[in-house]
CSV table of C-alpha atoms and ligand atoms in Angstrom, one decimal:
chain,number,residue,atom,x,y,z
A,1,MET,CA,-26.1,21.5,-22.4
A,2,ILE,CA,-26.0,21.1,-18.6
A,3,ASN,CA,-28.9,23.3,-17.6
A,4,ASP,CA,-31.6,20.8,-17.9
A,5,THR,CA,-32.9,19.2,-14.8
A,6,ILE,CA,-32.1,15.6,-14.2
A,7,ALA,CA,-33.5,12.9,-11.9
A,8,ALA,CA,-32.7,9.3,-10.8
A,9,ILE,CA,-33.2,6.9,-8.0
A,10,THR,CA,-29.9,7.3,-6.0
A,11,THR,CA,-30.4,4.5,-3.5
A,12,ALA,CA,-29.5,0.8,-4.0
A,13,MET,CA,-31.9,-1.3,-5.9
A,14,GLY,CA,-33.8,-4.0,-4.0
A,15,ALA,CA,-35.5,-4.1,-0.7
A,16,ALA,CA,-34.5,-1.1,1.4
A,17,SER,CA,-36.6,0.8,3.9
A,18,VAL,CA,-35.9,4.2,2.3
A,19,GLY,CA,-35.4,5.1,-1.3
A,20,ILE,CA,-34.2,8.4,-2.5
A,21,ILE,CA,-35.0,10.2,-5.8
A,22,ARG,CA,-32.6,13.0,-6.5
A,23,ILE,CA,-33.6,15.9,-8.8
A,24,SER,CA,-30.8,18.3,-9.8
A,25,GLY,CA,-30.9,21.4,-11.9
A,26,SER,CA,-32.4,24.9,-12.3
A,27,GLU,CA,-35.9,23.6,-12.4
A,28,ALA,CA,-35.5,21.2,-9.4
A,29,SER,CA,-38.0,23.0,-7.1
A,30,GLU,CA,-40.5,23.7,-9.8
A,31,ILE,CA,-40.5,20.0,-10.8
A,32,ALA,CA,-40.5,18.8,-7.2
A,33,ASP,CA,-43.5,21.1,-6.4
A,34,LYS,CA,-45.5,19.3,-9.1
A,35,VAL,CA,-45.1,15.9,-7.5
A,36,PHE,CA,-44.7,16.7,-3.8
A,37,ARG,CA,-47.3,18.3,-1.5
A,38,SER,CA,-46.1,19.6,1.9
A,39,LYS,CA,-48.7,19.4,4.7
A,40,LYS,CA,-49.2,23.2,4.6
A,41,GLY,CA,-49.2,23.1,0.8
A,42,ARG,CA,-46.3,25.6,0.6
A,43,SER,CA,-43.9,25.5,-2.3
A,44,LEU,CA,-40.5,24.0,-1.6
A,45,LYS,CA,-38.9,27.1,-3.2
A,46,GLU,CA,-39.7,28.9,0.0
A,47,LYS,CA,-37.6,26.5,2.1
A,48,LYS,CA,-34.2,27.3,3.3
A,49,THR,CA,-31.4,25.3,2.1
A,50,TYR,CA,-30.8,22.0,3.9
A,51,THR,CA,-34.3,21.7,5.3
A,52,ILE,CA,-36.5,18.7,5.3
A,53,THR,CA,-40.3,19.0,4.7
A,54,TYR,CA,-42.8,16.2,5.4
A,55,GLY,CA,-45.5,15.6,2.8
A,56,HIS,CA,-46.8,13.3,0.1
A,57,VAL,CA,-45.9,12.5,-3.4
A,58,VAL,CA,-49.0,12.9,-5.5
A,59,ASP,CA,-49.8,12.1,-9.2
A,60,GLU,CA,-51.4,14.4,-11.7
A,61,GLU,CA,-54.9,13.7,-10.4
A,62,GLY,CA,-53.7,14.5,-6.9
A,63,LYS,CA,-53.8,10.9,-5.8
A,64,VAL,CA,-51.3,10.1,-3.0
A,65,VAL,CA,-48.6,7.7,-4.3
A,66,ASP,CA,-46.4,7.7,-1.2
A,67,GLU,CA,-45.6,9.5,2.1
A,68,ALA,CA,-42.2,11.3,1.7
A,69,LEU,CA,-39.6,13.7,3.1
A,70,ALA,CA,-38.3,16.4,0.7
A,71,LEU,CA,-34.7,17.6,1.4
A,72,VAL,CA,-33.8,20.8,-0.4
A,73,MET,CA,-30.2,21.9,-1.1
A,74,TRP,CA,-29.9,25.0,-3.2
A,75,GLY,CA,-26.9,25.6,-5.4
A,76,PRO,CA,-24.0,26.3,-5.3
A,77,HIS,CA,-23.8,24.5,-2.0
A,78,SER,CA,-25.1,21.2,-3.0
A,79,PHE,CA,-23.4,18.0,-4.2
A,80,THR,CA,-23.8,18.9,-7.9
A,81,GLY,CA,-23.5,22.7,-7.3
A,82,GLU,CA,-27.1,23.0,-8.7
A,83,ASN,CA,-30.4,23.2,-7.0
A,84,VAL,CA,-31.2,19.8,-5.5
A,85,VAL,CA,-34.3,18.3,-4.2
A,86,GLU,CA,-34.2,14.8,-2.7
A,87,LEU,CA,-37.4,13.0,-2.2
A,88,GLN,CA,-37.0,10.2,0.4
A,89,CYS,CA,-39.8,7.7,-0.2
A,90,HIS,CA,-40.8,4.5,1.5
A,91,GLY,CA,-38.7,2.3,-0.8
A,92,GLY,CA,-40.0,-0.6,-2.7
A,93,MET,CA,-38.9,-0.6,-6.3
A,94,VAL,CA,-42.5,-0.2,-7.6
A,95,ILE,CA,-43.2,2.9,-5.7
A,96,LEU,CA,-39.8,4.5,-6.4
A,97,ARG,CA,-40.2,3.8,-10.2
A,98,LYS,CA,-43.6,5.4,-10.0
A,99,VAL,CA,-42.3,8.5,-8.2
A,100,LEU,CA,-39.5,8.8,-10.7
A,101,GLU,CA,-41.9,8.5,-13.6
A,102,LEU,CA,-43.9,11.3,-12.1
A,103,VAL,CA,-40.8,13.4,-11.8
A,104,ILE,CA,-39.9,12.8,-15.4
A,105,ARG,CA,-43.4,13.7,-16.5
A,106,ALA,CA,-43.2,16.9,-14.5
A,107,GLY,CA,-40.2,17.9,-16.7
A,108,ALA,CA,-37.0,16.3,-15.5
A,109,ARG,CA,-34.9,14.1,-17.7
A,110,LEU,CA,-33.6,10.7,-16.6
A,111,ALA,CA,-30.0,11.1,-15.4
A,112,GLU,CA,-27.3,9.2,-17.2
A,113,PRO,CA,-24.9,7.0,-15.2
A,114,GLY,CA,-22.5,9.2,-13.4
A,115,GLU,CA,-24.2,12.4,-14.4
A,116,PHE,CA,-24.7,13.9,-10.9
A,117,SER,CA,-21.0,13.4,-10.2
A,118,LYS,CA,-20.2,14.8,-13.6
A,119,ARG,CA,-22.1,17.9,-12.8
A,120,ALA,CA,-20.4,18.2,-9.6
A,121,PHE,CA,-17.1,18.0,-11.5
A,122,LEU,CA,-18.1,20.6,-14.1
A,123,ASN,CA,-19.4,22.9,-11.5
A,124,GLY,CA,-16.1,22.7,-9.6
A,125,ARG,CA,-17.5,20.9,-6.6
A,126,LEU,CA,-15.2,18.0,-7.0
A,127,ASP,CA,-12.2,17.3,-9.2
A,128,LEU,CA,-12.0,14.2,-11.3
A,129,SER,CA,-9.9,12.1,-8.9
A,130,GLN,CA,-12.4,13.0,-6.2
A,131,ALA,CA,-15.3,12.0,-8.3
A,132,GLU,CA,-13.5,8.7,-9.0
A,133,ALA,CA,-13.0,8.2,-5.3
A,134,ILE,CA,-16.8,8.2,-4.9
A,135,MET,CA,-17.0,5.2,-7.2
A,136,ASP,CA,-14.2,3.5,-5.3
A,137,MET,CA,-16.0,4.1,-2.0
A,138,ILE,CA,-19.1,2.5,-3.3
A,139,ASN,CA,-17.3,-0.5,-4.6
A,140,ALA,CA,-14.9,-1.0,-1.8
A,141,MET,CA,-14.6,-4.5,-0.6
A,142,THR,CA,-13.5,-3.8,2.9
A,143,GLU,CA,-13.6,-1.0,5.4
A,144,GLU,CA,-10.0,-0.2,4.9
A,145,GLY,CA,-10.5,0.1,1.1
A,146,ALA,CA,-13.3,2.5,1.8
A,147,GLN,CA,-11.2,4.5,4.1
A,148,ALA,CA,-8.5,4.9,1.4
A,149,ALA,CA,-11.2,6.0,-1.0
A,150,VAL,CA,-12.4,8.5,1.6
A,151,SER,CA,-8.9,10.1,1.9
A,152,ASN,CA,-9.0,10.5,-1.9
A,153,LEU,CA,-12.3,11.9,-1.8
A,154,GLN,CA,-11.2,14.5,0.7
A,155,GLY,CA,-8.6,15.5,-1.7
A,156,GLY,CA,-5.5,13.7,-0.6
A,157,LEU,CA,-4.3,12.8,-4.0
A,158,SER,CA,-5.6,16.0,-5.6
A,159,ASN,CA,-3.6,18.1,-3.0
A,160,ILE,CA,-0.3,16.4,-3.9
A,161,ILE,CA,-1.0,16.7,-7.6
A,162,LYS,CA,-1.9,20.5,-7.3
A,163,GLU,CA,1.3,21.0,-5.3
A,164,TYR,CA,3.5,19.4,-8.0
A,165,ARG,CA,1.8,21.4,-10.7
A,166,LYS,CA,2.4,24.6,-8.8
A,167,GLN,CA,6.0,23.7,-8.4
A,168,ILE,CA,6.4,22.9,-12.1
A,169,LEU,CA,4.7,26.2,-13.1
A,170,GLU,CA,7.2,28.0,-10.8
A,171,ILE,CA,10.2,26.4,-12.5
A,172,MET,CA,8.7,27.2,-15.9
A,173,ALA,CA,8.2,30.8,-14.8
A,174,TYR,CA,12.0,31.1,-14.2
A,175,LEU,CA,12.7,29.5,-17.6
A,176,GLU,CA,10.2,31.8,-19.4
A,177,ALA,CA,12.0,34.9,-17.9
A,178,ASP,CA,15.2,33.5,-19.2
A,179,ILE,CA,13.7,33.0,-22.7
A,180,ASP,CA,12.0,36.3,-22.9
A,181,PHE,CA,14.7,38.5,-21.3
A,182,PRO,CA,18.0,36.6,-21.8
A,183,GLU,CA,20.1,39.8,-21.4
A,184,GLU,CA,18.5,41.1,-18.3
A,185,ASP,CA,19.8,40.8,-14.9
A,186,PHE,CA,17.6,38.9,-12.5
A,187,THR,CA,17.8,35.9,-10.2
A,188,ARG,CA,18.1,32.8,-12.3
A,189,LEU,CA,18.2,29.3,-11.2
A,190,THR,CA,21.6,27.7,-11.7
A,191,PRO,CA,21.5,24.6,-13.7
A,192,GLY,CA,22.2,22.7,-10.5
A,193,GLU,CA,19.2,24.3,-8.7
A,194,LEU,CA,17.1,23.7,-11.7
A,195,GLY,CA,18.1,20.0,-12.0
A,196,LEU,CA,17.5,19.5,-8.3
A,197,ARG,CA,14.0,21.0,-8.3
A,198,ILE,CA,12.9,18.8,-11.3
A,199,SER,CA,14.3,15.7,-9.7
A,200,GLN,CA,12.6,16.4,-6.4
A,201,ILE,CA,9.3,16.4,-8.1
A,202,ALA,CA,10.1,13.3,-10.1
A,203,ASP,CA,11.2,11.5,-6.9
A,204,GLY,CA,8.0,12.5,-5.2
A,205,ILE,CA,6.0,11.0,-8.2
A,206,HIS,CA,8.1,8.0,-8.0
A,207,ASP,CA,7.2,7.4,-4.4
A,208,LEU,CA,3.5,7.8,-5.1
A,209,LEU,CA,3.8,5.3,-7.9
A,210,GLN,CA,5.3,2.8,-5.5
A,211,THR,CA,2.0,2.8,-3.6
A,212,PHE,CA,0.2,1.4,-6.6
A,213,ARG,CA,0.5,-2.2,-5.8
A,214,SER,CA,-0.9,-1.9,-2.3
A,215,GLY,CA,-3.6,0.5,-3.6
A,216,ARG,CA,-4.7,-1.8,-6.4
A,217,ILE,CA,-4.9,-4.7,-4.1
A,218,LEU,CA,-7.0,-2.7,-1.7
A,219,ARG,CA,-9.3,-1.8,-4.5
A,220,GLU,CA,-9.5,-5.0,-6.4
A,221,GLY,CA,-8.4,-7.6,-4.0
A,222,LEU,CA,-5.4,-9.7,-3.7
A,223,LYS,CA,-5.8,-12.4,-6.4
A,224,THR,CA,-4.8,-15.6,-4.6
A,225,VAL,CA,-4.7,-19.1,-6.0
A,226,LEU,CA,-4.5,-22.2,-4.0
A,227,ILE,CA,-2.8,-24.9,-6.0
A,228,GLY,CA,-1.2,-28.3,-5.3
A,229,LYS,CA,-1.5,-32.0,-6.0
A,230,PRO,CA,-4.9,-33.7,-5.5
A,231,ASN,CA,-5.9,-34.4,-1.9
A,232,VAL,CA,-3.3,-32.3,-0.2
A,233,GLY,CA,-6.0,-30.2,1.4
A,234,LYS,CA,-6.6,-27.2,-0.8
A,235,SER,CA,-10.4,-27.1,-0.4
A,236,SER,CA,-10.0,-27.8,3.3
A,237,LEU,CA,-7.7,-24.8,3.5
A,238,LEU,CA,-10.0,-22.6,1.6
A,239,ASN,CA,-12.8,-23.6,3.9
A,240,ALA,CA,-10.7,-23.0,7.0
A,241,LEU,CA,-9.8,-19.6,5.8
A,242,LEU,CA,-13.3,-18.7,4.9
A,243,LYS,CA,-14.6,-20.5,8.0
A,244,VAL,CA,-17.6,-21.4,5.8
A,245,LYS,CA,-18.0,-24.9,4.5
A,246,ARG,CA,-18.7,-24.1,1.0
A,247,ALA,CA,-16.4,-26.3,-1.2
A,248,ILE,CA,-17.2,-30.0,-0.9
A,249,VAL,CA,-14.4,-31.8,0.9
A,250,THR,CA,-14.0,-35.6,0.5
A,251,ASP,CA,-11.5,-38.3,0.7
A,252,ILE,CA,-11.9,-39.1,-3.0
A,253,PRO,CA,-9.8,-36.9,-5.2
A,254,GLY,CA,-11.9,-35.2,-7.9
A,255,THR,CA,-15.1,-34.1,-6.2
A,256,THR,CA,-14.7,-30.4,-6.3
A,257,ARG,CA,-16.4,-29.4,-9.6
A,258,ASP,CA,-16.2,-25.7,-10.4
A,259,VAL,CA,-13.6,-23.1,-10.0
A,260,ILE,CA,-14.3,-21.7,-6.6
A,261,GLU,CA,-13.7,-18.0,-6.1
A,262,GLU,CA,-14.3,-16.5,-2.8
A,263,TYR,CA,-13.8,-13.1,-1.2
A,264,TYR,CA,-12.2,-13.1,2.1
A,265,ASN,CA,-11.3,-10.1,4.3
A,266,LEU,CA,-7.8,-10.6,5.6
A,267,GLY,CA,-7.5,-7.9,8.2
A,268,GLY,CA,-8.6,-5.3,5.7
A,269,ILE,CA,-7.0,-6.7,2.7
A,270,PRO,CA,-9.7,-8.2,0.4
A,271,LEU,CA,-8.4,-11.7,-0.8
A,272,VAL,CA,-9.9,-13.1,-3.8
A,273,LEU,CA,-9.3,-16.8,-3.3
A,274,MET,CA,-9.4,-19.3,-6.1
A,275,ASP,CA,-9.2,-23.1,-5.4
A,276,THR,CA,-7.8,-24.1,-8.8
A,277,ALA,CA,-8.4,-27.6,-7.6
A,278,GLY,CA,-11.9,-27.0,-8.5
A,279,ILE,CA,-11.0,-27.0,-12.1
A,280,ARG,CA,-10.3,-30.7,-12.5
A,281,GLU,CA,-9.0,-32.8,-9.7
A,282,THR,CA,-9.0,-36.1,-11.6
A,283,GLU,CA,-5.9,-34.9,-13.3
A,284,ASP,CA,-2.8,-33.8,-11.5
A,285,ILE,CA,-2.7,-30.2,-11.9
A,286,VAL,CA,0.8,-29.7,-10.8
A,287,GLU,CA,1.9,-32.0,-13.6
A,288,LYS,CA,-0.5,-30.6,-16.1
A,289,ILE,CA,0.1,-26.9,-15.4
A,290,GLY,CA,-0.2,-26.6,-19.1
A,291,MET,CA,-4.0,-26.5,-18.7
A,292,GLU,CA,-5.0,-23.2,-19.9
A,293,LYS,CA,-7.4,-22.1,-17.2
A,294,THR,CA,-5.1,-23.0,-14.4
A,295,ARG,CA,-2.1,-21.5,-16.0
A,296,GLU,CA,-4.0,-18.3,-16.6
A,297,ALA,CA,-5.1,-18.1,-13.0
A,298,VAL,CA,-1.7,-18.8,-11.7
A,299,GLU,CA,0.0,-16.3,-14.1
A,300,GLU,CA,-2.5,-13.5,-13.2
A,301,ALA,CA,-2.4,-14.3,-9.4
A,302,ASP,CA,-0.7,-11.9,-7.1
A,303,LEU,CA,0.0,-14.7,-4.7
A,304,ILE,CA,0.2,-18.4,-5.1
A,305,LEU,CA,-0.5,-20.5,-2.0
A,306,TYR,CA,1.2,-23.8,-2.9
A,307,VAL,CA,-0.2,-26.5,-0.8
A,308,LEU,CA,1.6,-29.8,-0.1
A,309,ASP,CA,0.9,-32.7,2.2
A,310,ILE,CA,3.6,-32.8,4.8
A,311,VAL,CA,3.1,-36.4,5.4
A,312,HIS,CA,4.3,-37.2,1.9
A,313,GLY,CA,6.9,-34.4,2.0
A,314,ILE,CA,8.0,-32.3,-0.8
A,315,THR,CA,8.3,-34.2,-4.2
A,316,GLU,CA,10.2,-33.4,-7.1
A,317,ASP,CA,7.1,-32.2,-8.9
A,318,ASP,CA,6.4,-29.9,-6.2
A,319,GLU,CA,9.8,-28.3,-6.3
A,320,ALA,CA,9.8,-28.1,-10.1
A,321,PHE,CA,6.4,-26.2,-9.9
A,322,ILE,CA,7.5,-23.8,-7.2
A,323,ARG,CA,10.8,-22.9,-8.8
A,324,ARG,CA,8.9,-21.6,-11.8
A,325,TYR,CA,7.7,-18.5,-9.9
A,326,PRO,CA,9.4,-15.8,-8.2
A,327,ASN,CA,9.6,-16.2,-4.4
A,328,ASP,CA,7.8,-13.1,-3.6
A,329,LYS,CA,4.7,-14.5,-5.4
A,330,ILE,CA,4.6,-17.8,-3.7
A,331,ILE,CA,4.0,-19.1,-0.2
A,332,ILE,CA,4.3,-22.8,0.5
A,333,LEU,CA,1.8,-24.2,2.8
A,334,ALA,CA,2.9,-27.5,4.3
A,335,ASN,CA,-0.4,-28.9,5.4
A,336,LYS,CA,-1.6,-31.6,7.7
A,337,ILE,CA,1.0,-31.1,10.3
A,338,ASP,CA,-1.5,-32.5,12.8
A,339,LEU,CA,-0.8,-35.9,11.2
A,340,LEU,CA,3.0,-35.8,11.9
A,341,LYS,CA,3.4,-37.8,15.1
A,342,GLU,CA,7.2,-37.9,15.2
A,343,GLU,CA,9.4,-34.9,15.4
A,344,PHE,CA,10.4,-33.3,12.2
A,345,SER,CA,12.8,-30.5,11.3
A,346,GLU,CA,11.1,-27.4,10.0
A,347,GLU,CA,14.5,-26.1,9.3
A,348,LYS,CA,15.4,-28.9,7.0
A,349,ILE,CA,12.3,-28.3,4.9
A,350,ARG,CA,12.9,-24.6,4.9
A,351,GLU,CA,16.5,-25.0,3.7
A,352,ARG,CA,15.4,-27.4,1.0
A,353,VAL,CA,13.0,-24.8,-0.6
A,354,ALA,CA,14.9,-21.7,0.3
A,355,PRO,CA,14.4,-18.8,-0.6
A,356,TYR,CA,10.8,-19.7,-0.7
A,357,ARG,CA,8.7,-19.2,2.4
A,358,VAL,CA,7.1,-22.2,4.0
A,359,HIS,CA,4.2,-22.2,6.6
A,360,PHE,CA,3.4,-25.3,8.5
A,361,VAL,CA,-0.5,-25.5,8.7
A,362,SER,CA,-3.3,-27.7,9.4
A,363,ALA,CA,-6.6,-27.1,7.7
A,364,LYS,CA,-8.2,-29.6,9.9
A,365,GLU,CA,-6.9,-28.2,13.3
A,366,GLU,CA,-6.8,-24.7,12.1
A,367,ILE,CA,-3.1,-24.4,13.0
A,368,GLY,CA,-0.9,-21.7,11.6
A,369,LEU,CA,-3.6,-19.8,9.8
A,370,LYS,CA,-3.3,-16.6,11.8
A,371,GLU,CA,0.4,-16.6,11.1
A,372,LEU,CA,-0.3,-17.0,7.4
A,373,GLU,CA,-2.4,-13.9,7.5
A,374,GLU,CA,0.4,-11.9,9.1
A,375,GLU,CA,2.8,-13.2,6.5
A,376,ILE,CA,0.5,-12.2,3.6
A,377,LYS,CA,0.1,-8.7,5.1
A,378,GLY,CA,3.8,-8.4,5.5
A,379,VAL,CA,4.5,-9.3,1.9
A,380,PHE,CA,2.1,-7.0,0.3
A,381,PHE,CA,2.0,-4.0,2.7
A,382,GLU,CA,5.6,-3.9,3.9
A,383,ASN,CA,5.0,-0.7,5.8
A,384,GLY,CA,2.3,-2.0,7.9
A,385,PHE,CA,-1.3,-1.2,7.2
A,386,ASN,CA,-1.7,2.3,8.4
A,387,LEU,CA,-3.9,4.0,5.9
A,388,SER,CA,-4.8,7.1,7.8
A,389,ASP,CA,-1.6,8.9,7.0
A,390,LYS,CA,-1.0,7.5,3.5
A,391,ILE,CA,-2.2,8.2,0.1
A,392,LEU,CA,-2.6,5.1,-1.9
A,393,LEU,CA,-2.7,5.2,-5.7
A,394,ASN,CA,-5.3,2.8,-6.7
A,395,ASN,CA,-6.5,3.8,-10.2
A,396,VAL,CA,-4.8,2.7,-13.4
A,397,ARG,CA,-5.7,6.0,-15.1
A,398,HIS,CA,-4.0,8.0,-12.4
A,399,LYS,CA,-1.0,5.7,-12.4
A,400,GLU,CA,-0.5,6.0,-16.1
A,401,ALA,CA,-0.8,9.7,-16.1
A,402,LEU,CA,1.8,9.9,-13.3
A,403,GLU,CA,4.2,7.7,-15.3
A,404,ARG,CA,3.9,10.0,-18.3
A,405,ALA,CA,4.5,13.1,-16.0
A,406,LYS,CA,7.4,11.4,-14.6
A,407,ARG,CA,8.9,10.5,-18.0
A,408,ALA,CA,8.5,14.1,-19.1
A,409,LEU,CA,10.3,15.4,-15.9
A,410,GLU,CA,13.1,12.9,-16.5
A,411,SER,CA,13.4,14.2,-20.0
A,412,ALA,CA,13.5,17.8,-18.7
A,413,HIS,CA,16.2,16.7,-16.3
A,414,ARG,CA,18.3,15.3,-19.0
A,415,GLY,CA,17.9,18.5,-20.9
A,416,VAL,CA,19.2,20.5,-18.0
A,417,GLU,CA,22.2,18.2,-17.8
A,418,ASP,CA,22.9,18.3,-21.5
A,419,ASN,CA,22.7,22.2,-21.3
A,420,LEU,CA,19.8,22.4,-23.8
A,421,PRO,CA,18.2,25.7,-24.4
A,422,SER,CA,15.5,26.7,-21.9
A,423,ASP,CA,12.6,26.4,-24.2
A,424,PHE,CA,13.4,22.7,-24.7
A,425,ILE,CA,13.3,22.1,-21.0
A,426,SER,CA,10.1,24.2,-20.8
A,427,ILE,CA,8.3,22.0,-23.3
A,428,ASP,CA,9.0,18.9,-21.2
A,429,LEU,CA,7.9,20.6,-18.0
A,430,ARG,CA,4.8,21.8,-19.7
A,431,SER,CA,4.0,18.3,-20.8
A,432,SER,CA,4.5,17.0,-17.3
A,433,TRP,CA,2.3,19.7,-15.9
A,434,GLU,CA,-0.5,18.6,-18.4
A,435,HIS,CA,-0.3,15.0,-17.6
A,436,LEU,CA,-0.6,15.7,-13.9
A,437,GLY,CA,-3.7,17.8,-14.7
A,438,GLU,CA,-5.3,14.8,-16.4
A,439,ILE,CA,-5.6,13.2,-12.9
A,440,THR,CA,-7.6,16.1,-11.5
A,441,GLY,CA,-9.4,16.5,-14.8
A,442,GLU,CA,-8.0,20.0,-15.6
A,443,THR,CA,-6.3,19.2,-18.8
A,444,LEU,CA,-8.5,16.4,-20.1
A,445,GLU,CA,-10.5,16.3,-23.3
A,446,GLU,CA,-14.2,16.6,-22.8
A,447,ASP,CA,-14.9,13.3,-24.5
A,448,ILE,CA,-12.5,11.4,-22.2
A,449,ILE,CA,-14.2,13.0,-19.2
A,450,ASP,CA,-17.5,11.8,-20.6
A,451,GLN,CA,-16.1,8.3,-20.9
A,452,ILE,CA,-14.8,8.2,-17.4
A,453,PHE,CA,-18.2,9.3,-15.9
A,454,SER,CA,-20.2,6.9,-18.1
A,455,GLN,CA,-18.5,4.1,-16.1
A,456,PHE,CA,-20.1,5.2,-13.0
A,457,CYS,CA,-23.4,3.6,-11.9
A,458,LEU,CA,-26.9,5.0,-12.4
A,459,GLY,CA,-27.9,7.6,-9.7
A,460,LYS,CA,-24.4,8.6,-8.9
B,1,GDP,P1,-7.7,-31.1,-2.2
B,1,GDP,O1,-8.0,-32.2,-3.2
B,1,GDP,O2,-6.4,-30.6,-2.2
B,1,GDP,O3,-8.7,-30.0,-2.4
B,1,GDP,O4,-7.9,-31.7,-0.8
B,1,GDP,P2,-9.2,-31.7,0.2
B,1,GDP,O5,-9.3,-30.4,0.9
B,1,GDP,O6,-10.4,-32.2,-0.6
B,1,GDP,O7,-8.7,-32.7,1.4
B,1,GDP,C1,-8.4,-34.0,1.1
B,1,GDP,C2,-8.4,-34.9,2.3
B,1,GDP,O8,-7.4,-34.4,3.2
B,1,GDP,C3,-9.8,-34.8,3.1
B,1,GDP,O9,-10.0,-36.1,3.6
B,1,GDP,C4,-9.5,-33.8,4.2
B,1,GDP,O10,-10.3,-34.0,5.3
B,1,GDP,C5,-8.1,-34.1,4.5
B,1,GDP,N1,-7.3,-33.0,5.1
B,1,GDP,C6,-7.2,-31.7,4.5
B,1,GDP,N2,-6.4,-31.0,5.4
B,1,GDP,C7,-6.1,-31.7,6.4
B,1,GDP,C8,-5.4,-31.4,7.6
B,1,GDP,O11,-4.8,-30.4,7.9
B,1,GDP,N3,-5.2,-32.5,8.5
B,1,GDP,C9,-5.7,-33.8,8.2
B,1,GDP,N4,-5.6,-34.6,9.2
B,1,GDP,N5,-6.5,-34.0,7.2
B,1,GDP,C10,-6.7,-33.1,6.2
B,2,ZN,ZN1,-10.3,-29.8,-3.5
């Protein structure tokens, strides 16, 4: 039943200067009229869409609860596609809750998490990937992440998916004709043309899948661990990178107590920095990499920043540790170069740990940190960091659906090569078309759709 009228507080909880109660559904204006009095006492129903009316929220006895603005947006041209009234109140959770309570008593039902977006989806105002982009935008850690979400919200991904689905349908139409009228004379696709068309779509999907790593990092952050022997300067580096003295730095090993996790905006890439040293500095973590917590963090990390003290050089322990991990996952930070008085050969050190990357830094003097940032960007966003022209896949659900679609296309392609009858190929194409439709929500089961929206937050 989607005809009932729902309401919720749609602004962030906590101290804000304005709070908004959104009411959506066929009874939105009737319900709003019961709790909102405009100055002239006229019904909101008479207002043109997208107009704002000044007035007061009043309770059943007519007592003024708050001063408010009422914004009306009549369906179908509203966010949900239904009649919507938004009451902009003076904020303060107590007042907002009170207003919401009045709205509920006037006949609205409290919206479930994600229910406004779900209605927008059901009413065709947004497709599923666009609705999901709203969530991403809210949760984005950096401006660049939000920008990527905006391009998905504007239909970047959906448009590509729609185009592929259209192309698949076209190929299917050729095949259907072949199945239905095998004797007739009409333009057929040669097996070569058929194979080419299918592989072009598969290649496009492949390219899209390649953007997932960057997209996920932008969405969830680049999981980075700082690791190295005690006292090499891990906490100092963490602080230098964060430019906030949060971890305690001392000369005595073993003073950083807890696992320290910090968010750090590296030119648009959200870095989730973990100082594993915080786990237990009294033990030599490099030797005791068997320690579960540390190992977990290291295994899960996208990037390992392996710190060593250049005054002591690279030990065998260091090398043994480093060589356990692939070189695209690890950057060696040779720290404390400010202490090196005499000349030293960077080249020699580089050669020794090749093909691993080494950066010569000083946490104390803040040397080499800018270059480190550039290096990290280079490793994880090879093609630079221009988001405006690029769709970045950032959602596991989308990625998995694309993988299934690609597999089905590959199977169709093999079918063409093996000269299988058209209806076999058609089945694979159809399956691919359906998997693509899961992304925009066109071919998803209702309960799965419900589940996706239930992960949204309240009021969205
Ligand atoms: P951790 O055990 O690896 O976390 O090491 P800390 O960050 O606690 O640093 C250990 C000691 O090394 C402290 O006395 C720091 O001040 C010092 N230290 C860290 N980085 C540098 C650096 O780049 N240059 C110098 N001269 N000292 C540093
Ligand atoms: Zn430390």
